[in-house]
Amino acid sequence: MPVNPVANASAVTVGTLCGVAAALCWAMGFTVAKYGLAHGMTAPDLALHRFAWSGLLMLPLLARQGLGDLGGIGWRRGIALMLLAGPPQAYLAYVGFSLVPLGHGAVIQPAMATLAGVVLSALVLGEHLTPIRIFGIITMIVGLLVFGAEALASFGSHGISGDLLFVMTGSMWACFSVLLRRWSVSGIQASVIVSVLALFFLVPVHGLLFGYEAMIAAGFAQNLLQALVQGALAGAIPIYLYAHAVTKLGAGRASIFTALVPMFAMILGVLLIAEIPTLMRIVGLAIVVVGFRFAIKP
């Protein structure tokens, strides 16, 4: 059956718009998290906003799919996905943003998610590591070392600790992504499961360990902002948009939009919180983006 060029062009346009929008949403989440930390919010508070509201919204959906076996995924797998992409990962990332500038986390976490994802896919899923992908991995590591050098020179041990937290959270996301492929779980289905299980996890843990004093002191406007951005714009919405981009463009072409996240975050950092990137951060970002382009080549 002949391919309709108009329909194909339309699919590419829709897929591209969805991918760009997903990257912008994730970048907005990073930027507004940094803003919240500077205005009285804590890492646990942001993690609560990140999952509590989406968990409440998605609870009826998962209930229809079957809470007994989490829609067929099973509790063992569901808990593993929640631990890798749920509150623990979010909490560590928000702590990282309290230690280093926005530009560090916005670059290191997505870069490590891609870098570790490529390596784990080769080790666990048997994907072939071509010489061009190995070159991309090495290039990305060089770019990340540039950020590490700036962290050490400008922020000392706190800077290194913050960067290492983003290395950890990026690696957790890579493990999450590999498990999704190994277990044949869609991004949207995973988002539902992680959000609902995170809700069950957060409600008792947050009140018991952290309390709500900092949230209350931050004020209604700050909490509303974080609920909207962390819970929606950086949560369920970009996962849906990215999944739609994959459907329209294919996984390989859609994955390039991840490289837009750090660039968008640095731009938003300048516009919204007046964080001007240093020359070393710009150089590190450029090297990482070049490496990313080669690392995802089939």
PDB file of C-alpha atoms in Angstrom, residues 65-285:
ATOM      1  CA  GLN A  65      -7.059  -1.866  35.288  1.00  0.00           C
ATOM      2  CA  GLY A  66      -6.800  -3.911  38.477  1.00  0.00           C
ATOM      3  CA  LEU A  67      -5.117  -2.913  41.727  1.00  0.00           C
ATOM      4  CA  GLY A  68      -4.662  -6.555  42.697  1.00  0.00           C
ATOM      5  CA  ASP A  69      -1.921  -7.103  40.115  1.00  0.00           C
ATOM      6  CA  LEU A  70      -1.285  -3.448  39.130  1.00  0.00           C
ATOM      7  CA  GLY A  71      -2.895  -3.842  35.744  1.00  0.00           C
ATOM      8  CA  GLY A  72      -1.006  -7.051  35.000  1.00  0.00           C
ATOM      9  CA  ILE A  73       2.452  -5.740  35.883  1.00  0.00           C
ATOM     10  CA  GLY A  74       2.578  -7.299  39.346  1.00  0.00           C
ATOM     11  CA  TRP A  75       3.585  -5.804  42.672  1.00  0.00           C
ATOM     12  CA  ARG A  76       7.221  -6.910  42.576  1.00  0.00           C
ATOM     13  CA  ARG A  77       7.845  -5.219  39.252  1.00  0.00           C
ATOM     14  CA  GLY A  78       5.679  -2.241  40.157  1.00  0.00           C
ATOM     15  CA  ILE A  79       7.602  -1.570  43.375  1.00  0.00           C
ATOM     16  CA  ALA A  80      10.924  -1.894  41.512  1.00  0.00           C
ATOM     17  CA  LEU A  81       9.772   0.714  38.968  1.00  0.00           C
ATOM     18  CA  MET A  82       8.529   3.018  41.731  1.00  0.00           C
ATOM     19  CA  LEU A  83      11.836   2.863  43.616  1.00  0.00           C
ATOM     20  CA  LEU A  84      13.811   3.692  40.466  1.00  0.00           C
ATOM     21  CA  ALA A  85      11.595   6.456  39.027  1.00  0.00           C
ATOM     22  CA  GLY A  86       9.491   7.508  42.000  1.00  0.00           C
ATOM     23  CA  PRO A  87      10.067   9.445  45.252  1.00  0.00           C
ATOM     24  CA  PRO A  88      13.620   8.185  46.019  1.00  0.00           C
ATOM     25  CA  GLN A  89      14.887   9.289  42.614  1.00  0.00           C
ATOM     26  CA  ALA A  90      13.047  12.611  42.768  1.00  0.00           C
ATOM     27  CA  TYR A  91      14.228  13.321  46.315  1.00  0.00           C
ATOM     28  CA  LEU A  92      17.902  12.744  45.421  1.00  0.00           C
ATOM     29  CA  ALA A  93      17.564  14.986  42.354  1.00  0.00           C
ATOM     30  CA  TYR A  94      15.998  17.821  44.355  1.00  0.00           C
ATOM     31  CA  VAL A  95      18.744  17.548  46.977  1.00  0.00           C
ATOM     32  CA  GLY A  96      21.229  17.813  44.115  1.00  0.00           C
ATOM     33  CA  PHE A  97      19.631  21.059  42.973  1.00  0.00           C
ATOM     34  CA  SER A  98      20.110  22.450  46.478  1.00  0.00           C
ATOM     35  CA  LEU A  99      23.869  21.861  46.176  1.00  0.00           C
ATOM     36  CA  VAL A 100      24.753  22.914  42.605  1.00  0.00           C
ATOM     37  CA  PRO A 101      23.399  25.300  39.958  1.00  0.00           C
ATOM     38  CA  LEU A 102      20.514  24.411  37.675  1.00  0.00           C
ATOM     39  CA  GLY A 103      22.846  23.910  34.702  1.00  0.00           C
ATOM     40  CA  HIS A 104      24.632  21.017  36.388  1.00  0.00           C
ATOM     41  CA  GLY A 105      21.558  18.938  37.169  1.00  0.00           C
ATOM     42  CA  ALA A 106      19.782  19.802  33.928  1.00  0.00           C
ATOM     43  CA  VAL A 107      22.728  18.430  31.930  1.00  0.00           C
ATOM     44  CA  ILE A 108      24.179  15.650  34.078  1.00  0.00           C
ATOM     45  CA  GLN A 109      20.940  13.795  34.872  1.00  0.00           C
ATOM     46  CA  PRO A 110      19.651  13.467  31.262  1.00  0.00           C
ATOM     47  CA  ALA A 111      23.181  12.753  30.010  1.00  0.00           C
ATOM     48  CA  MET A 112      23.706   9.972  32.537  1.00  0.00           C
ATOM     49  CA  ALA A 113      20.257   8.553  31.773  1.00  0.00           C
ATOM     50  CA  THR A 114      21.293   8.259  28.125  1.00  0.00           C
ATOM     51  CA  LEU A 115      24.868   7.117  28.759  1.00  0.00           C
ATOM     52  CA  ALA A 116      23.951   4.474  31.333  1.00  0.00           C
ATOM     53  CA  GLY A 117      20.942   3.468  29.245  1.00  0.00           C
ATOM     54  CA  VAL A 118      23.108   2.709  26.216  1.00  0.00           C
ATOM     55  CA  VAL A 119      25.567   0.667  28.291  1.00  0.00           C
ATOM     56  CA  LEU A 120      22.854  -1.220  30.190  1.00  0.00           C
ATOM     57  CA  SER A 121      20.958  -1.947  26.975  1.00  0.00           C
ATOM     58  CA  ALA A 122      24.101  -3.587  25.620  1.00  0.00           C
ATOM     59  CA  LEU A 123      24.722  -5.594  28.801  1.00  0.00           C
ATOM     60  CA  VAL A 124      21.143  -6.557  29.659  1.00  0.00           C
ATOM     61  CA  LEU A 125      19.234  -6.454  26.370  1.00  0.00           C
ATOM     62  CA  GLY A 126      22.055  -7.509  24.079  1.00  0.00           C
ATOM     63  CA  GLU A 127      22.038  -4.375  21.920  1.00  0.00           C
ATOM     64  CA  HIS A 128      25.116  -3.937  19.742  1.00  0.00           C
ATOM     65  CA  LEU A 129      27.582  -1.220  20.738  1.00  0.00           C
ATOM     66  CA  THR A 130      28.928   0.140  17.463  1.00  0.00           C
ATOM     67  CA  PRO A 131      32.200   2.116  17.319  1.00  0.00           C
ATOM     68  CA  ILE A 132      30.235   5.328  16.669  1.00  0.00           C
ATOM     69  CA  ARG A 133      28.139   4.768  19.810  1.00  0.00           C
ATOM     70  CA  ILE A 134      31.264   4.061  21.859  1.00  0.00           C
ATOM     71  CA  PHE A 135      32.688   7.350  20.544  1.00  0.00           C
ATOM     72  CA  GLY A 136      29.492   9.082  21.677  1.00  0.00           C
ATOM     73  CA  ILE A 137      29.746   7.554  25.148  1.00  0.00           C
ATOM     74  CA  ILE A 138      33.374   8.676  25.535  1.00  0.00           C
ATOM     75  CA  THR A 139      32.470  12.177  24.316  1.00  0.00           C
ATOM     76  CA  MET A 140      29.623  12.440  26.818  1.00  0.00           C
ATOM     77  CA  ILE A 141      31.945  11.364  29.636  1.00  0.00           C
ATOM     78  CA  VAL A 142      34.389  14.120  28.634  1.00  0.00           C
ATOM     79  CA  GLY A 143      31.560  16.663  28.764  1.00  0.00           C
ATOM     80  CA  LEU A 144      30.462  15.451  32.190  1.00  0.00           C
ATOM     81  CA  LEU A 145      34.039  15.710  33.456  1.00  0.00           C
ATOM     82  CA  VAL A 146      33.977  19.380  32.456  1.00  0.00           C
ATOM     83  CA  PHE A 147      31.005  19.869  34.790  1.00  0.00           C
ATOM     84  CA  GLY A 148      32.790  17.914  37.506  1.00  0.00           C
ATOM     85  CA  ALA A 149      35.854  20.122  37.162  1.00  0.00           C
ATOM     86  CA  GLU A 150      33.749  23.257  37.511  1.00  0.00           C
ATOM     87  CA  ALA A 151      31.907  21.804  40.509  1.00  0.00           C
ATOM     88  CA  LEU A 152      35.186  21.052  42.264  1.00  0.00           C
ATOM     89  CA  ALA A 153      36.741  24.412  41.431  1.00  0.00           C
ATOM     90  CA  SER A 154      33.695  26.560  42.221  1.00  0.00           C
ATOM     91  CA  PHE A 155      31.752  24.682  44.911  1.00  0.00           C
ATOM     92  CA  GLY A 156      34.223  22.228  46.454  1.00  0.00           C
ATOM     93  CA  SER A 157      32.991  19.010  48.037  1.00  0.00           C
ATOM     94  CA  HIS A 158      29.362  20.212  47.990  1.00  0.00           C
ATOM     95  CA  GLY A 159      29.602  20.630  44.235  1.00  0.00           C
ATOM     96  CA  ILE A 160      31.004  17.149  43.719  1.00  0.00           C
ATOM     97  CA  SER A 161      28.305  15.698  45.985  1.00  0.00           C
ATOM     98  CA  GLY A 162      25.584  17.442  43.981  1.00  0.00           C
ATOM     99  CA  ASP A 163      26.987  16.247  40.656  1.00  0.00           C
ATOM    100  CA  LEU A 164      27.287  12.678  41.963  1.00  0.00           C
ATOM    101  CA  LEU A 165      23.644  12.768  43.044  1.00  0.00           C
ATOM    102  CA  PHE A 166      22.689  13.575  39.447  1.00  0.00           C
ATOM    103  CA  VAL A 167      24.932  10.776  38.214  1.00  0.00           C
ATOM    104  CA  MET A 168      22.988   8.487  40.536  1.00  0.00           C
ATOM    105  CA  THR A 169      19.525   9.731  39.551  1.00  0.00           C
ATOM    106  CA  GLY A 170      20.371   9.563  35.855  1.00  0.00           C
ATOM    107  CA  SER A 171      21.563   5.987  36.310  1.00  0.00           C
ATOM    108  CA  MET A 172      18.370   5.122  38.204  1.00  0.00           C
ATOM    109  CA  TRP A 173      16.324   6.454  35.289  1.00  0.00           C
ATOM    110  CA  ALA A 174      18.421   4.356  32.891  1.00  0.00           C
ATOM    111  CA  CYS A 175      17.702   1.225  34.947  1.00  0.00           C
ATOM    112  CA  PHE A 176      14.012   2.149  34.924  1.00  0.00           C
ATOM    113  CA  SER A 177      14.029   2.563  31.138  1.00  0.00           C
ATOM    114  CA  VAL A 178      15.791  -0.764  30.557  1.00  0.00           C
ATOM    115  CA  LEU A 179      13.305  -2.564  32.799  1.00  0.00           C
ATOM    116  CA  LEU A 180      10.412  -1.020  30.860  1.00  0.00           C
ATOM    117  CA  ARG A 181      11.802  -2.514  27.660  1.00  0.00           C
ATOM    118  CA  ARG A 182      12.684  -5.851  29.248  1.00  0.00           C
ATOM    119  CA  TRP A 183       9.213  -6.208  30.772  1.00  0.00           C
ATOM    120  CA  SER A 184       7.378  -4.631  27.776  1.00  0.00           C
ATOM    121  CA  VAL A 185       5.752  -1.901  29.892  1.00  0.00           C
ATOM    122  CA  SER A 186       4.637   1.271  28.101  1.00  0.00           C
ATOM    123  CA  GLY A 187       5.693   4.679  29.363  1.00  0.00           C
ATOM    124  CA  ILE A 188       2.111   5.689  30.097  1.00  0.00           C
ATOM    125  CA  GLN A 189       1.379   2.460  31.989  1.00  0.00           C
ATOM    126  CA  ALA A 190       4.569   2.910  33.995  1.00  0.00           C
ATOM    127  CA  SER A 191       3.628   6.500  34.810  1.00  0.00           C
ATOM    128  CA  VAL A 192       0.285   5.340  36.230  1.00  0.00           C
ATOM    129  CA  ILE A 193       1.866   2.623  38.364  1.00  0.00           C
ATOM    130  CA  VAL A 194       4.745   4.762  39.649  1.00  0.00           C
ATOM    131  CA  SER A 195       2.452   7.678  40.535  1.00  0.00           C
ATOM    132  CA  VAL A 196      -0.083   5.549  42.411  1.00  0.00           C
ATOM    133  CA  LEU A 197       2.511   3.516  44.322  1.00  0.00           C
ATOM    134  CA  ALA A 198       4.406   6.718  45.089  1.00  0.00           C
ATOM    135  CA  LEU A 199       1.203   8.151  46.563  1.00  0.00           C
ATOM    136  CA  PHE A 200       0.914   5.176  48.933  1.00  0.00           C
ATOM    137  CA  PHE A 201       4.599   5.559  49.809  1.00  0.00           C
ATOM    138  CA  LEU A 202       4.615   9.330  50.300  1.00  0.00           C
ATOM    139  CA  VAL A 203       1.519   9.865  52.430  1.00  0.00           C
ATOM    140  CA  PRO A 204       2.811   8.019  55.528  1.00  0.00           C
ATOM    141  CA  VAL A 205       6.520   8.696  55.005  1.00  0.00           C
ATOM    142  CA  HIS A 206       6.361  12.453  54.421  1.00  0.00           C
ATOM    143  CA  GLY A 207       4.281  13.260  57.472  1.00  0.00           C
ATOM    144  CA  LEU A 208       6.283  10.904  59.685  1.00  0.00           C
ATOM    145  CA  LEU A 209       9.807  11.919  58.634  1.00  0.00           C
ATOM    146  CA  PHE A 210       9.580  15.462  57.274  1.00  0.00           C
ATOM    147  CA  GLY A 211       6.345  17.117  58.359  1.00  0.00           C
ATOM    148  CA  TYR A 212       4.540  19.940  56.576  1.00  0.00           C
ATOM    149  CA  GLU A 213       5.975  23.002  58.300  1.00  0.00           C
ATOM    150  CA  ALA A 214       8.194  24.060  55.378  1.00  0.00           C
ATOM    151  CA  MET A 215       5.328  23.655  52.890  1.00  0.00           C
ATOM    152  CA  ILE A 216       3.031  25.786  55.003  1.00  0.00           C
ATOM    153  CA  ALA A 217       5.691  28.456  55.533  1.00  0.00           C
ATOM    154  CA  ALA A 218       6.357  28.661  51.770  1.00  0.00           C
ATOM    155  CA  GLY A 219       2.815  29.902  51.205  1.00  0.00           C
ATOM    156  CA  PHE A 220      -0.137  28.960  49.023  1.00  0.00           C
ATOM    157  CA  ALA A 221       1.185  30.486  45.775  1.00  0.00           C
ATOM    158  CA  GLN A 222       4.507  28.598  45.946  1.00  0.00           C
ATOM    159  CA  ASN A 223       2.772  25.311  46.703  1.00  0.00           C
ATOM    160  CA  LEU A 224       0.273  25.814  43.893  1.00  0.00           C
ATOM    161  CA  LEU A 225       3.104  26.562  41.463  1.00  0.00           C
ATOM    162  CA  GLN A 226       4.996  23.411  42.441  1.00  0.00           C
ATOM    163  CA  ALA A 227       1.848  21.278  42.339  1.00  0.00           C
ATOM    164  CA  LEU A 228       1.097  22.416  38.793  1.00  0.00           C
ATOM    165  CA  VAL A 229       4.648  22.219  37.470  1.00  0.00           C
ATOM    166  CA  GLN A 230       6.072  19.197  39.294  1.00  0.00           C
ATOM    167  CA  GLY A 231       2.814  17.246  39.351  1.00  0.00           C
ATOM    168  CA  ALA A 232       1.644  17.925  35.805  1.00  0.00           C
ATOM    169  CA  LEU A 233       4.139  19.708  33.550  1.00  0.00           C
ATOM    170  CA  ALA A 234       7.120  17.642  34.734  1.00  0.00           C
ATOM    171  CA  GLY A 235       5.131  14.506  35.530  1.00  0.00           C
ATOM    172  CA  ALA A 236       2.392  12.818  33.555  1.00  0.00           C
ATOM    173  CA  ILE A 237       2.096  15.300  30.657  1.00  0.00           C
ATOM    174  CA  PRO A 238       5.631  14.962  29.207  1.00  0.00           C
ATOM    175  CA  ILE A 239       5.507  11.158  29.516  1.00  0.00           C
ATOM    176  CA  TYR A 240       2.347  11.148  27.398  1.00  0.00           C
ATOM    177  CA  LEU A 241       3.847  13.614  24.908  1.00  0.00           C
ATOM    178  CA  TYR A 242       7.089  11.660  24.614  1.00  0.00           C
ATOM    179  CA  ALA A 243       5.224   8.363  24.164  1.00  0.00           C
ATOM    180  CA  HIS A 244       3.215  10.009  21.379  1.00  0.00           C
ATOM    181  CA  ALA A 245       6.449  11.238  19.762  1.00  0.00           C
ATOM    182  CA  VAL A 246       7.810   7.672  19.843  1.00  0.00           C
ATOM    183  CA  THR A 247       4.619   6.426  18.186  1.00  0.00           C
ATOM    184  CA  LYS A 248       4.861   8.989  15.385  1.00  0.00           C
ATOM    185  CA  LEU A 249       8.625   9.047  14.850  1.00  0.00           C
ATOM    186  CA  GLY A 250      10.012   5.815  16.267  1.00  0.00           C
ATOM    187  CA  ALA A 251      12.132   5.395  19.400  1.00  0.00           C
ATOM    188  CA  GLY A 252      15.441   6.286  17.729  1.00  0.00           C
ATOM    189  CA  ARG A 253      14.322   9.595  16.254  1.00  0.00           C
ATOM    190  CA  ALA A 254      12.278  10.558  19.314  1.00  0.00           C
ATOM    191  CA  SER A 255      15.194  10.007  21.695  1.00  0.00           C
ATOM    192  CA  ILE A 256      16.984  13.043  20.224  1.00  0.00           C
ATOM    193  CA  PHE A 257      14.519  15.297  22.053  1.00  0.00           C
ATOM    194  CA  THR A 258      16.154  14.343  25.353  1.00  0.00           C
ATOM    195  CA  ALA A 259      19.138  16.422  24.217  1.00  0.00           C
ATOM    196  CA  LEU A 260      16.888  19.494  24.171  1.00  0.00           C
ATOM    197  CA  VAL A 261      16.168  19.264  27.920  1.00  0.00           C
ATOM    198  CA  PRO A 262      19.484  20.750  29.163  1.00  0.00           C
ATOM    199  CA  MET A 263      19.450  23.475  26.496  1.00  0.00           C
ATOM    200  CA  PHE A 264      15.884  24.472  27.346  1.00  0.00           C
ATOM    201  CA  ALA A 265      16.690  24.354  31.075  1.00  0.00           C
ATOM    202  CA  MET A 266      19.675  26.680  30.694  1.00  0.00           C
ATOM    203  CA  ILE A 267      17.576  29.130  28.656  1.00  0.00           C
ATOM    204  CA  LEU A 268      14.737  29.003  31.190  1.00  0.00           C
ATOM    205  CA  GLY A 269      17.282  29.414  33.973  1.00  0.00           C
ATOM    206  CA  VAL A 270      18.381  32.707  32.457  1.00  0.00           C
ATOM    207  CA  LEU A 271      14.833  33.923  31.821  1.00  0.00           C
ATOM    208  CA  LEU A 272      13.093  32.779  35.007  1.00  0.00           C
ATOM    209  CA  ILE A 273      15.666  32.635  37.800  1.00  0.00           C
ATOM    210  CA  ALA A 274      18.480  34.763  36.358  1.00  0.00           C
ATOM    211  CA  GLU A 275      21.049  31.950  36.452  1.00  0.00           C
ATOM    212  CA  ILE A 276      23.687  32.839  33.868  1.00  0.00           C
ATOM    213  CA  PRO A 277      25.652  29.778  32.661  1.00  0.00           C
ATOM    214  CA  THR A 278      29.415  29.977  32.914  1.00  0.00           C
ATOM    215  CA  LEU A 279      31.690  29.356  29.948  1.00  0.00           C
ATOM    216  CA  MET A 280      32.643  25.941  31.342  1.00  0.00           C
ATOM    217  CA  ARG A 281      28.976  24.931  31.560  1.00  0.00           C
ATOM    218  CA  ILE A 282      28.356  25.999  27.966  1.00  0.00           C
ATOM    219  CA  VAL A 283      31.430  24.077  26.778  1.00  0.00           C
ATOM    220  CA  GLY A 284      30.416  21.017  28.802  1.00  0.00           C
ATOM    221  CA  LEU A 285      26.879  21.171  27.418  1.00  0.00           C
TER     222      LEU A 285
END
